[in-house]
Coordinates of C-alpha atoms in Angstrom, one line a residue:
M390 CA 19.3 40.6 18.6
A391 CA 18.5 41.6 15.0
S392 CA 14.7 41.5 15.8
K393 CA 15.2 43.8 18.8
L394 CA 17.4 46.2 16.8
L395 CA 14.7 46.4 14.1
S396 CA 12.0 47.2 16.6
S397 CA 14.1 49.9 18.3
L398 CA 15.1 51.6 15.0
C399 CA 11.5 51.6 13.7
S400 CA 10.2 53.3 16.9
N401 CA 12.9 56.0 16.8
Q402 CA 11.7 59.4 15.6
T403 CA 15.0 60.5 14.1
I404 CA 15.2 57.2 12.1
N405 CA 11.6 57.7 11.0
R406 CA 12.3 61.2 9.9
Q407 CA 15.4 60.3 7.8
Y408 CA 14.4 56.9 6.4
G409 CA 11.2 55.7 4.8
N410 CA 11.6 52.1 6.1
V411 CA 14.1 49.9 7.9
T412 CA 15.1 46.4 7.1
V413 CA 17.5 44.1 9.0
Q414 CA 19.6 41.4 7.3
W415 CA 21.2 38.8 9.6
S416 CA 23.6 36.4 7.9
H417 CA 26.8 34.4 8.2
N418 CA 27.0 33.9 4.5
E419 CA 30.2 35.4 3.1
Q420 CA 28.6 36.4 -0.3
E421 CA 25.7 38.2 1.4
I422 CA 28.2 40.2 3.6
I423 CA 30.2 41.1 0.6
Q424 CA 26.9 42.2 -1.2
Y425 CA 25.8 44.4 1.7
V426 CA 29.1 45.9 2.9
G427 CA 31.5 45.5 0.0
K428 CA 29.0 47.2 -2.3
G429 CA 27.9 49.8 0.2
I430 CA 24.3 48.7 0.4
A431 CA 24.0 48.6 4.2
D432 CA 23.6 51.9 6.0
L433 CA 24.5 50.3 9.4
A434 CA 26.5 47.1 9.6
L435 CA 28.0 44.9 12.3
V436 CA 31.0 43.3 10.7
K437 CA 34.6 42.4 11.4
E438 CA 37.3 45.0 10.7
N439 CA 39.1 42.7 8.2
V440 CA 36.0 42.7 6.0
M441 CA 35.9 46.4 5.9
L442 CA 39.6 46.6 5.1
A443 CA 39.4 44.0 2.4
F444 CA 36.9 46.1 0.4
A445 CA 38.2 49.5 1.5
A446 CA 34.6 50.2 2.4
E447 CA 35.4 53.0 4.9
T448 CA 36.9 55.2 2.3
T449 CA 34.8 54.1 -0.7
Y450 CA 31.4 54.4 1.0
R451 CA 32.3 56.6 4.0
Y452 CA 31.6 54.1 6.7
Q453 CA 32.5 55.3 10.2
T454 CA 32.9 53.2 13.3
V455 CA 30.3 54.2 15.9
A456 CA 30.7 51.3 18.4
Q457 CA 32.7 48.2 18.9
Y458 CA 33.0 45.2 21.0
K459 CA 36.0 44.3 23.1
D460 CA 39.1 42.5 21.9
Y461 CA 39.3 38.9 22.9
S462 CA 41.6 35.9 22.8
T463 CA 41.3 32.7 20.8
Y464 CA 41.8 29.4 22.6
L465 CA 42.1 25.7 21.9
I466 CA 39.8 24.1 24.4
S467 CA 39.9 20.5 25.4
L468 CA 37.8 18.3 27.7
K469 CA 40.4 16.3 29.6
E470 CA 43.8 17.8 29.0
K471 CA 45.6 21.1 28.3
P472 CA 46.1 21.4 24.5
K473 CA 49.6 22.0 23.2
L474 CA 50.5 24.2 20.2
T475 CA 52.8 21.6 18.7
K476 CA 52.7 19.5 15.5
Q477 CA 53.1 16.3 17.6
Y478 CA 50.1 17.0 19.8
L479 CA 47.7 18.3 17.1
W480 CA 48.5 15.6 14.4
G481 CA 45.5 13.4 13.9
K482 CA 43.3 15.2 16.5
R483 CA 39.5 15.6 15.9
L484 CA 39.2 19.4 15.7
G485 CA 35.9 21.4 15.9
L486 CA 35.8 24.6 13.8
L487 CA 33.2 27.0 12.5
D488 CA 32.0 26.7 8.9
Y489 CA 32.3 30.5 8.7
P490 CA 35.6 31.5 6.9
S491 CA 35.6 35.1 8.3
S492 CA 35.4 34.0 11.9
R493 CA 38.7 34.7 13.5
S494 CA 38.4 32.5 16.7
G495 CA 36.5 29.7 15.1
H496 CA 38.2 29.5 11.7
I497 CA 41.0 31.9 10.7
V498 CA 43.2 31.7 13.7
P499 CA 43.2 27.9 14.2
K500 CA 43.8 27.3 10.5
G501 CA 46.6 29.8 10.6
L502 CA 48.1 27.7 13.5
L503 CA 47.9 24.5 11.5
N504 CA 49.6 26.2 8.5
E505 CA 52.4 27.6 10.7
L506 CA 53.0 24.1 12.2
G507 CA 53.0 22.5 8.7
I508 CA 49.9 20.4 9.4
S509 CA 47.8 19.6 6.4
E510 CA 44.0 19.5 6.8
A511 CA 44.2 16.0 5.4
N512 CA 46.0 15.0 8.6
M513 CA 43.2 16.4 10.8
D514 CA 39.7 15.2 11.4
I515 CA 37.9 18.5 11.2
V516 CA 34.2 18.8 12.1
Y517 CA 32.5 22.0 11.0
V518 CA 29.4 23.5 12.7
N519 CA 27.5 26.8 12.5
S520 CA 27.9 28.3 15.9
H521 CA 30.2 28.6 18.9
E522 CA 27.6 26.9 21.1
A523 CA 27.5 24.0 18.7
L524 CA 31.3 23.7 19.0
R525 CA 30.9 23.5 22.8
D526 CA 28.3 20.8 22.4
L527 CA 30.7 18.8 20.2
L528 CA 33.3 19.0 22.8
A529 CA 31.0 18.1 25.7
T530 CA 29.7 15.0 24.0
G531 CA 33.2 13.8 23.0
S532 CA 32.5 14.2 19.3
V533 CA 35.8 16.1 18.9
D534 CA 39.1 16.3 21.0
I535 CA 39.5 20.0 20.8
I536 CA 37.7 23.1 19.6
S537 CA 38.9 26.6 18.7
S538 CA 36.8 29.4 20.2
F539 CA 36.8 32.3 22.7
W540 CA 36.5 31.6 26.5
K541 CA 33.7 33.1 28.6
D542 CA 33.0 32.8 32.3
K543 CA 30.0 30.6 31.8
D544 CA 32.2 28.0 30.1
A545 CA 33.5 27.1 33.5
E546 CA 30.2 25.4 34.2
R547 CA 30.9 22.8 31.5
F548 CA 34.7 22.8 31.0
S549 CA 37.9 23.4 33.0
A550 CA 39.8 26.6 32.6
N551 CA 43.0 24.5 33.2
Y552 CA 42.3 22.8 29.8
I553 CA 42.5 25.9 27.6
T554 CA 45.5 27.2 25.7
P555 CA 45.6 30.6 24.0
I556 CA 46.5 30.6 20.3
K557 CA 46.3 34.4 19.8
T558 CA 45.5 37.3 22.1
K559 CA 44.1 40.7 21.2
V560 CA 41.8 39.6 18.4
S561 CA 39.8 42.7 17.5
G562 CA 36.1 42.5 18.2
S563 CA 33.4 43.2 15.7
K564 CA 32.4 46.8 15.0
W565 CA 29.3 48.7 14.1
Y566 CA 29.8 50.8 11.0
L567 CA 27.5 53.7 9.9
K568 CA 27.5 55.1 6.4
M569 CA 28.0 58.8 6.8
E570 CA 27.8 60.8 3.6
T571 CA 27.3 64.0 5.6
Q572 CA 28.0 65.0 9.2
N573 CA 24.7 63.6 10.4
T574 CA 25.2 64.1 14.1
D575 CA 21.5 63.3 15.0
L576 CA 21.7 60.0 13.2
I577 CA 25.0 59.0 14.9
C578 CA 23.7 59.9 18.4
E579 CA 20.4 58.0 17.9
I580 CA 22.2 55.0 16.5
Q581 CA 24.6 55.0 19.5
N582 CA 21.7 55.4 21.9
T583 CA 19.9 52.4 20.3
L584 CA 23.0 50.2 20.3
S585 CA 23.7 51.1 23.9
T586 CA 20.2 50.2 25.0
L587 CA 20.4 47.0 23.0
S588 CA 23.7 45.9 24.6
T589 CA 22.2 46.6 28.1
N590 CA 19.3 44.3 27.5
T591 CA 21.1 41.4 25.7
Q592 CA 21.7 38.1 27.4
S593 CA 25.1 37.7 25.8
D594 CA 28.1 38.4 27.9
Y595 CA 30.1 39.4 24.9
Y596 CA 27.5 41.7 23.3
R597 CA 27.0 43.5 26.6
Q598 CA 30.6 44.8 26.4
L599 CA 29.9 47.5 23.9
E600 CA 32.2 50.5 23.6
L601 CA 30.9 53.7 21.9
V602 CA 33.2 55.8 19.8
P603 CA 33.3 59.4 21.2
Y604 CA 31.0 61.9 19.5
H605 CA 29.6 65.1 20.8
C606 CA 25.9 64.4 21.1
P607 CA 23.5 67.2 22.3
L608 CA 21.2 66.5 25.1
P609 CA 17.4 67.0 24.8
K610 CA 16.1 70.5 24.8
N611 CA 16.1 72.5 28.0
S612 CA 19.6 71.3 28.7
N613 CA 22.8 73.4 28.2
E614 CA 25.1 70.4 28.6
V615 CA 26.7 68.4 25.9
L616 CA 27.1 64.7 26.2
E617 CA 30.3 63.0 25.0
Y618 CA 30.2 59.2 24.9
E619 CA 33.5 57.7 26.1
S620 CA 34.9 54.6 24.6

C-alpha cells in the first residue's frame, strides 16, 4: 500500500507543484512513529487517534483529519470453543498477541482485559507475532488457544464465527492526518482523491472502507459545480 501511495503522489501535478520530492516511511516501530508524528516531521500520516492525542500533534503541528477507516470490534478468537471473558477461563491459556504496543485489537484491549480480571502475564503463555495474519496462522496450527484481533468475513473460511467473543466494540479506526499550516484546499482535495483511489484498488477489506472528511473541493475547470465529499 505504501508503494502504491508513493507512486500516486509522485505522479500528481498538485503534489509536484507544492513539494520537491515525496518519501514514504512504513513502520510498526513505536519510536519511529513518535519521531515522524510526535515531532511533526510527517506531512501526511496514517496513525491511530491515540497517538495523535498523546502528543497533542493536532494542535501543535496543525494536523487535520482528511480520511478515516471504520470503527471495529476486538474479539477473542478460538479454534474449537467460544472464549469466555472470565479469570477462570483465561488463566493459563496460550494467548496470541501482536508485538506492537499501539495496536488496540492485538495488544492494548486484550492486555486491558487481563488487567481488569487481575490476571498477571506470568500466568499466561503469551506468544507475540508481527501481524494479524500471523496471529491467525498461530491459531490455525494450534500453536495458541486463543488470539485477540478483529473479525473479517474471510475469517469464516478458516474459523467459526460461533467461536469468537467481543472484548470491546467501537474501537476507533486509524486516520489519515495532513499537516495544514495554511488553508491549502488544493492539497486536501488531491490527497483525498489519491487516498480514495488507493482504497478502491486495495485487496484489503478493511482498507477499502475509507471515509473522507467533508471538504468543499472544486471540480475541474469548465464546471460550475462544487464537490463535497461525504463521510
